[in-house]
mmCIF file of N, CA and C in Angstrom:
data_model
loop_
_atom_site.group_PDB
_atom_site.id
_atom_site.type_symbol
_atom_site.label_atom_id
_atom_site.label_comp_id
_atom_site.label_asym_id
_atom_site.label_seq_id
_atom_site.Cartn_x
_atom_site.Cartn_y
_atom_site.Cartn_z
ATOM 1 N N ALA A 2 144.913 -6.358 78.249
ATOM 2 C CA ALA A 2 144.332 -6.427 79.577
ATOM 3 C C ALA A 2 142.815 -6.637 79.508
ATOM 4 N N TYR A 3 142.190 -6.089 78.461
ATOM 5 C CA TYR A 3 140.735 -6.220 78.372
ATOM 6 C C TYR A 3 140.323 -7.685 78.238
ATOM 7 N N ASP A 4 141.011 -8.446 77.391
ATOM 8 C CA ASP A 4 140.649 -9.862 77.211
ATOM 9 C C ASP A 4 140.827 -10.644 78.511
ATOM 10 N N THR A 5 141.874 -10.329 79.253
ATOM 11 C CA THR A 5 142.109 -10.995 80.531
ATOM 12 C C THR A 5 141.028 -10.619 81.531
ATOM 13 N N ALA A 6 140.687 -9.339 81.590
ATOM 14 C CA ALA A 6 139.613 -8.887 82.491
ATOM 15 C C ALA A 6 138.301 -9.562 82.120
ATOM 16 N N ARG A 7 138.026 -9.664 80.844
ATOM 17 C CA ARG A 7 136.785 -10.308 80.393
ATOM 18 C C ARG A 7 136.759 -11.764 80.821
ATOM 19 N N ARG A 8 137.899 -12.429 80.736
ATOM 20 C CA ARG A 8 137.971 -13.833 81.138
ATOM 21 C C ARG A 8 137.695 -13.980 82.638
ATOM 22 N N ILE A 9 138.273 -13.094 83.454
ATOM 23 C CA ILE A 9 138.044 -13.136 84.897
ATOM 24 C C ILE A 9 136.589 -12.804 85.204
ATOM 25 N N LEU A 10 136.052 -11.778 84.557
ATOM 26 C CA LEU A 10 134.642 -11.417 84.763
ATOM 27 C C LEU A 10 133.722 -12.583 84.422
ATOM 28 N N ASP A 11 133.943 -13.195 83.278
ATOM 29 C CA ASP A 11 133.102 -14.322 82.868
ATOM 30 C C ASP A 11 133.178 -15.458 83.882
ATOM 31 N N HIS A 12 134.362 -15.693 84.424
ATOM 32 C CA HIS A 12 134.539 -16.747 85.429
ATOM 33 C C HIS A 12 133.754 -16.423 86.698
ATOM 34 N N VAL A 13 133.858 -15.180 87.155
ATOM 35 C CA VAL A 13 133.144 -14.769 88.370
ATOM 36 C C VAL A 13 131.634 -14.827 88.149
ATOM 37 N N VAL A 14 131.176 -14.336 87.012
ATOM 38 C CA VAL A 14 129.741 -14.357 86.710
ATOM 39 C C VAL A 14 129.217 -15.799 86.673
ATOM 40 N N ALA A 15 130.012 -16.722 86.157
ATOM 41 C CA ALA A 15 129.580 -18.122 86.057
ATOM 42 C C ALA A 15 129.673 -18.860 87.393
ATOM 43 N N HIS A 16 130.397 -18.292 88.360
ATOM 44 C CA HIS A 16 130.570 -18.962 89.653
ATOM 45 C C HIS A 16 129.252 -18.909 90.427
ATOM 46 N N PRO A 17 128.778 -20.035 90.933
ATOM 47 C CA PRO A 17 127.472 -20.055 91.606
ATOM 48 C C PRO A 17 127.417 -19.265 92.920
ATOM 49 N N GLN A 18 128.570 -18.935 93.503
ATOM 50 C CA GLN A 18 128.557 -18.241 94.784
ATOM 51 C C GLN A 18 129.050 -16.795 94.705
ATOM 52 N N LEU A 19 129.348 -16.322 93.505
ATOM 53 C CA LEU A 19 129.867 -14.968 93.339
ATOM 54 C C LEU A 19 129.012 -14.187 92.356
ATOM 55 N N HIS A 20 129.121 -12.877 92.423
ATOM 56 C CA HIS A 20 128.491 -12.025 91.419
ATOM 57 C C HIS A 20 129.316 -10.755 91.242
ATOM 58 N N VAL A 21 129.182 -10.141 90.087
ATOM 59 C CA VAL A 21 129.865 -8.889 89.779
ATOM 60 C C VAL A 21 128.902 -7.754 90.066
ATOM 61 N N TRP A 22 129.437 -6.690 90.680
ATOM 62 C CA TRP A 22 128.630 -5.499 90.937
ATOM 63 C C TRP A 22 128.587 -4.677 89.656
ATOM 64 N N GLY A 23 127.399 -4.347 89.198
ATOM 65 C CA GLY A 23 127.246 -3.500 88.012
ATOM 66 C C GLY A 23 127.549 -4.239 86.723
ATOM 67 N N GLU A 24 127.820 -3.455 85.691
ATOM 68 C CA GLU A 24 128.145 -3.999 84.375
ATOM 69 C C GLU A 24 129.424 -3.338 83.877
ATOM 70 N N PRO A 25 130.574 -3.828 84.315
ATOM 71 C CA PRO A 25 131.840 -3.191 83.962
ATOM 72 C C PRO A 25 132.103 -3.233 82.457
ATOM 73 N N ALA A 26 132.638 -2.140 81.954
ATOM 74 C CA ALA A 26 132.948 -2.057 80.525
ATOM 75 C C ALA A 26 134.449 -1.962 80.290
ATOM 76 N N ALA A 27 135.228 -2.072 81.346
ATOM 77 C CA ALA A 27 136.678 -1.923 81.212
ATOM 78 C C ALA A 27 137.383 -2.996 82.042
ATOM 79 N N THR A 28 138.573 -2.690 82.516
ATOM 80 C CA THR A 28 139.383 -3.668 83.234
ATOM 81 C C THR A 28 139.344 -3.468 84.741
ATOM 82 N N VAL A 29 138.385 -2.699 85.219
ATOM 83 C CA VAL A 29 138.208 -2.448 86.647
ATOM 84 C C VAL A 29 136.798 -2.906 87.011
ATOM 85 N N PHE A 30 136.696 -3.700 88.071
ATOM 86 C CA PHE A 30 135.384 -4.192 88.470
ATOM 87 C C PHE A 30 135.413 -4.621 89.923
ATOM 88 N N ALA A 31 134.237 -4.830 90.486
ATOM 89 C CA ALA A 31 134.111 -5.328 91.856
ATOM 90 C C ALA A 31 133.184 -6.533 91.841
ATOM 91 N N PHE A 32 133.482 -7.483 92.753
ATOM 92 C CA PHE A 32 132.603 -8.636 92.871
ATOM 93 C C PHE A 32 132.374 -8.959 94.336
ATOM 94 N N GLY A 33 131.276 -9.642 94.590
ATOM 95 C CA GLY A 33 130.908 -9.983 95.955
ATOM 96 C C GLY A 33 130.112 -11.267 95.978
ATOM 97 N N SER A 34 129.400 -11.475 97.085
ATOM 98 C CA SER A 34 128.645 -12.708 97.243
ATOM 99 C C SER A 34 127.549 -12.527 98.275
ATOM 100 N N GLU A 35 126.455 -13.201 98.061
ATOM 101 C CA GLU A 35 125.390 -13.292 99.056
ATOM 102 C C GLU A 35 125.508 -14.598 99.838
ATOM 103 N N PHE A 36 126.467 -15.448 99.458
ATOM 104 C CA PHE A 36 126.574 -16.797 100.015
ATOM 105 C C PHE A 36 127.820 -17.034 100.852
ATOM 106 N N VAL A 37 128.906 -16.325 100.553
ATOM 107 C CA VAL A 37 130.160 -16.525 101.275
ATOM 108 C C VAL A 37 130.685 -15.183 101.759
ATOM 109 N N ASP A 38 131.535 -15.224 102.759
ATOM 110 C CA ASP A 38 132.178 -14.034 103.312
ATOM 111 C C ASP A 38 133.339 -13.651 102.386
ATOM 112 N N VAL A 39 133.127 -12.651 101.531
ATOM 113 C CA VAL A 39 134.176 -12.300 100.578
ATOM 114 C C VAL A 39 135.417 -11.734 101.264
ATOM 115 N N MET A 40 135.276 -11.214 102.463
ATOM 116 C CA MET A 40 136.457 -10.747 103.186
ATOM 117 C C MET A 40 137.321 -11.940 103.607
ATOM 118 N N ALA A 41 136.686 -13.035 103.989
ATOM 119 C CA ALA A 41 137.431 -14.258 104.318
ATOM 120 C C ALA A 41 138.048 -14.854 103.056
ATOM 121 N N VAL A 42 137.327 -14.795 101.951
ATOM 122 C CA VAL A 42 137.878 -15.235 100.667
ATOM 123 C C VAL A 42 139.121 -14.411 100.351
ATOM 124 N N ASN A 43 139.019 -13.100 100.558
ATOM 125 C CA ASN A 43 140.153 -12.231 100.271
ATOM 126 C C ASN A 43 141.336 -12.506 101.192
ATOM 127 N N ASP A 44 141.076 -12.895 102.439
ATOM 128 C CA ASP A 44 142.180 -13.273 103.331
ATOM 129 C C ASP A 44 143.020 -14.381 102.696
ATOM 130 N N LEU A 45 142.348 -15.393 102.158
ATOM 131 C CA LEU A 45 143.074 -16.502 101.532
ATOM 132 C C LEU A 45 143.774 -16.060 100.253
ATOM 133 N N LEU A 46 143.124 -15.196 99.479
ATOM 134 C CA LEU A 46 143.763 -14.689 98.269
ATOM 135 C C LEU A 46 144.991 -13.849 98.616
ATOM 136 N N ASP A 47 144.886 -13.046 99.683
ATOM 137 C CA ASP A 47 146.044 -12.279 100.164
ATOM 138 C C ASP A 47 147.197 -13.217 100.498
ATOM 139 N N ASP A 48 146.882 -14.315 101.193
ATOM 140 C CA ASP A 48 147.916 -15.277 101.582
ATOM 141 C C ASP A 48 148.634 -15.866 100.373
ATOM 142 N N ARG A 49 147.943 -15.906 99.242
ATOM 143 C CA ARG A 49 148.535 -16.457 98.018
ATOM 144 C C ARG A 49 149.142 -15.370 97.131
ATOM 145 N N GLY A 50 149.158 -14.131 97.640
ATOM 146 C CA GLY A 50 149.833 -13.048 96.923
ATOM 147 C C GLY A 50 148.977 -12.199 96.020
ATOM 148 N N TRP A 51 147.661 -12.422 96.023
ATOM 149 C CA TRP A 51 146.763 -11.601 95.202
ATOM 150 C C TRP A 51 146.314 -10.390 96.005
ATOM 151 N N ASN A 52 146.187 -9.255 95.350
ATOM 152 C CA ASN A 52 145.825 -8.016 96.038
ATOM 153 C C ASN A 52 144.550 -7.423 95.471
ATOM 154 N N PHE A 53 143.447 -7.723 96.119
ATOM 155 C CA PHE A 53 142.168 -7.100 95.796
ATOM 156 C C PHE A 53 141.887 -6.061 96.875
ATOM 157 N N ASP A 54 141.367 -4.910 96.471
ATOM 158 C CA ASP A 54 140.966 -3.906 97.456
ATOM 159 C C ASP A 54 139.639 -4.324 98.064
ATOM 160 N N ARG A 55 139.528 -4.156 99.362
ATOM 161 C CA ARG A 55 138.289 -4.487 100.070
ATOM 162 C C ARG A 55 137.335 -3.292 100.001
ATOM 163 N N GLN A 56 136.111 -3.583 99.640
ATOM 164 C CA GLN A 56 135.066 -2.572 99.585
ATOM 165 C C GLN A 56 134.009 -2.914 100.631
ATOM 166 N N LEU A 57 133.425 -1.905 101.233
ATOM 167 C CA LEU A 57 132.400 -2.119 102.255
ATOM 168 C C LEU A 57 131.077 -1.517 101.812
ATOM 169 N N GLU A 58 130.006 -2.094 102.320
ATOM 170 C CA GLU A 58 128.636 -1.615 102.146
ATOM 171 C C GLU A 58 128.275 -1.343 100.695
ATOM 172 N N PRO A 59 128.102 -2.334 99.899
ATOM 173 C CA PRO A 59 128.142 -3.764 100.221
ATOM 174 C C PRO A 59 129.570 -4.302 100.160
ATOM 175 N N ALA A 60 129.787 -5.386 100.871
ATOM 176 C CA ALA A 60 131.103 -6.018 100.884
ATOM 177 C C ALA A 60 131.446 -6.522 99.487
ATOM 178 N N GLY A 61 132.640 -6.221 99.061
ATOM 179 C CA GLY A 61 133.071 -6.670 97.747
ATOM 180 C C GLY A 61 134.569 -6.561 97.606
ATOM 181 N N LEU A 62 135.075 -7.145 96.552
ATOM 182 C CA LEU A 62 136.485 -7.086 96.226
ATOM 183 C C LEU A 62 136.639 -6.335 94.916
ATOM 184 N N HIS A 63 137.516 -5.371 94.905
ATOM 185 C CA HIS A 63 137.731 -4.488 93.764
ATOM 186 C C HIS A 63 138.995 -4.928 93.034
ATOM 187 N N ALA A 64 138.875 -5.163 91.738
ATOM 188 C CA ALA A 64 140.003 -5.634 90.940
ATOM 189 C C ALA A 64 140.358 -4.620 89.858
ATOM 190 N N MET A 65 141.649 -4.438 89.643
ATOM 191 C CA MET A 65 142.155 -3.634 88.534
ATOM 192 C C MET A 65 143.093 -4.547 87.743
ATOM 193 N N ILE A 66 142.663 -4.936 86.553
ATOM 194 C CA ILE A 66 143.397 -5.910 85.754
ATOM 195 C C ILE A 66 144.350 -5.181 84.811
ATOM 196 N N SER A 67 145.605 -5.646 84.811
ATOM 197 C CA SER A 67 146.633 -5.033 83.964
ATOM 198 C C SER A 67 147.148 -6.071 82.972
ATOM 199 N N PRO A 68 147.946 -5.648 81.985
ATOM 200 C CA PRO A 68 148.477 -6.613 81.016
ATOM 201 C C PRO A 68 149.249 -7.762 81.663
ATOM 202 N N GLY A 69 149.916 -7.527 82.779
ATOM 203 C CA GLY A 69 150.673 -8.581 83.452
ATOM 204 C C GLY A 69 149.826 -9.727 83.961
ATOM 205 N N HIS A 70 148.550 -9.480 84.169
ATOM 206 C CA HIS A 70 147.670 -10.549 84.659
ATOM 207 C C HIS A 70 147.448 -11.650 83.621
ATOM 208 N N ALA A 71 147.684 -11.354 82.362
ATOM 209 C CA ALA A 71 147.491 -12.371 81.315
ATOM 210 C C ALA A 71 148.377 -13.589 81.560
ATOM 211 N N GLU A 72 149.554 -13.368 82.138
ATOM 212 C CA GLU A 72 150.502 -14.459 82.379
ATOM 213 C C GLU A 72 150.095 -15.358 83.544
ATOM 214 N N VAL A 73 149.211 -14.863 84.417
ATOM 215 C CA VAL A 73 148.866 -15.613 85.630
ATOM 216 C C VAL A 73 147.357 -15.842 85.785
ATOM 217 N N VAL A 74 146.604 -15.599 84.735
ATOM 218 C CA VAL A 74 145.155 -15.653 84.851
ATOM 219 C C VAL A 74 144.647 -17.039 85.245
ATOM 220 N N ASP A 75 145.237 -18.091 84.736
ATOM 221 C CA ASP A 75 144.782 -19.442 85.100
ATOM 222 C C ASP A 75 144.978 -19.696 86.590
ATOM 223 N N GLU A 76 146.127 -19.276 87.110
ATOM 224 C CA GLU A 76 146.407 -19.432 88.538
ATOM 225 C C GLU A 76 145.433 -18.598 89.375
ATOM 226 N N LEU A 77 145.151 -17.367 88.943
ATOM 227 C CA LEU A 77 144.212 -16.514 89.670
ATOM 228 C C LEU A 77 142.827 -17.137 89.723
ATOM 229 N N LEU A 78 142.336 -17.619 88.597
ATOM 230 C CA LEU A 78 141.000 -18.220 88.572
ATOM 231 C C LEU A 78 140.937 -19.451 89.466
ATOM 232 N N ALA A 79 141.968 -20.265 89.443
ATOM 233 C CA ALA A 79 142.007 -21.445 90.316
ATOM 234 C C ALA A 79 142.041 -21.035 91.779
ATOM 235 N N ASP A 80 142.794 -19.978 92.097
ATOM 236 C CA ASP A 80 142.875 -19.523 93.482
ATOM 237 C C ASP A 80 141.567 -18.901 93.954
ATOM 238 N N ILE A 81 140.855 -18.217 93.088
ATOM 239 C CA ILE A 81 139.541 -17.685 93.466
ATOM 240 C C ILE A 81 138.614 -18.845 93.820
ATOM 241 N N ASP A 82 138.562 -19.848 92.969
ATOM 242 C CA ASP A 82 137.702 -21.008 93.245
ATOM 243 C C ASP A 82 138.108 -21.697 94.540
ATOM 244 N N TRP A 83 139.419 -21.871 94.744
ATOM 245 C CA TRP A 83 139.921 -22.514 95.954
ATOM 246 C C TRP A 83 139.544 -21.699 97.192
ATOM 247 N N ALA A 84 139.723 -20.382 97.137
ATOM 248 C CA ALA A 84 139.430 -19.530 98.291
ATOM 249 C C ALA A 84 137.944 -19.534 98.627
ATOM 250 N N VAL A 85 137.081 -19.527 97.626
ATOM 251 C CA VAL A 85 135.638 -19.594 97.882
ATOM 252 C C VAL A 85 135.287 -20.917 98.546
ATOM 253 N N ALA A 86 135.895 -21.991 98.102
ATOM 254 C CA ALA A 86 135.586 -23.318 98.643
ATOM 255 C C ALA A 86 136.186 -23.556 100.027
ATOM 256 N N ASN A 87 137.231 -22.815 100.401
ATOM 257 C CA ASN A 87 137.976 -23.145 101.615
ATOM 258 C C ASN A 87 138.068 -22.039 102.657
ATOM 259 N N HIS A 88 137.361 -20.947 102.464
ATOM 260 C CA HIS A 88 137.485 -19.835 103.414
ATOM 261 C C HIS A 88 136.885 -20.199 104.762
ATOM 262 N N GLY A 89 137.397 -19.548 105.792
ATOM 263 C CA GLY A 89 136.822 -19.662 107.133
ATOM 264 C C GLY A 89 136.212 -18.324 107.479
ATOM 265 N N ASP A 90 136.346 -17.921 108.722
ATOM 266 C CA ASP A 90 135.880 -16.607 109.122
ATOM 267 C C ASP A 90 136.915 -15.573 108.719
ATOM 268 N N SER A 91 136.450 -14.390 108.387
ATOM 269 C CA SER A 91 137.346 -13.307 108.014
ATOM 270 C C SER A 91 138.223 -12.906 109.186
ATOM 271 N N ARG A 92 139.471 -12.591 108.892
ATOM 272 C CA ARG A 92 140.370 -12.064 109.914
ATOM 273 C C ARG A 92 140.085 -10.590 110.158
ATOM 274 N N GLY A 93 139.244 -9.992 109.329
ATOM 275 C CA GLY A 93 138.833 -8.597 109.511
ATOM 276 C C GLY A 93 139.823 -7.614 108.933
ATOM 277 N N VAL A 94 139.345 -6.441 108.692
ATOM 278 C CA VAL A 94 140.174 -5.395 108.104
ATOM 279 C C VAL A 94 141.333 -5.045 109.025
ATOM 280 N N GLU A 95 141.085 -5.015 110.342
ATOM 281 C CA GLU A 95 142.145 -4.625 111.269
ATOM 282 C C GLU A 95 143.326 -5.578 111.201
ATOM 283 N N ALA A 96 143.074 -6.878 110.994
ATOM 284 C CA ALA A 96 144.155 -7.860 110.961
ATOM 285 C C ALA A 96 145.048 -7.635 109.750
ATOM 286 N N ARG A 97 144.475 -7.129 108.693
ATOM 287 C CA ARG A 97 145.256 -6.908 107.471
ATOM 288 C C ARG A 97 146.294 -5.820 107.668
ATOM 289 N N TYR A 98 146.032 -4.894 108.538
ATOM 290 C CA TYR A 98 146.925 -3.748 108.718
ATOM 291 C C TYR A 98 147.728 -3.811 110.002
ATOM 292 N N SER A 99 147.652 -4.911 110.732
ATOM 293 C CA SER A 99 148.401 -4.987 111.998
ATOM 294 C C SER A 99 149.741 -5.657 111.792
#
């Protein structure tokens, strides 16, 4: 799981519109953006079956990477890039639970 988490972290760090909060040393981390609405990004990721926890103040997405993610990491990275490029306005936290 660590190698997979490192691959995802490196991808997020290299993305021009995203950043990682802090300096994670394990398979749990959060990322956000000063350029895009990460809640809207997460709406699209939710639609594709990915489950990131929403964090507030500052807005961010919390990831917990497990060994099973190794099998789908390429798809996840592509979906993150797609969601950043194609997000609209966030549906908001309330819409997620209605």
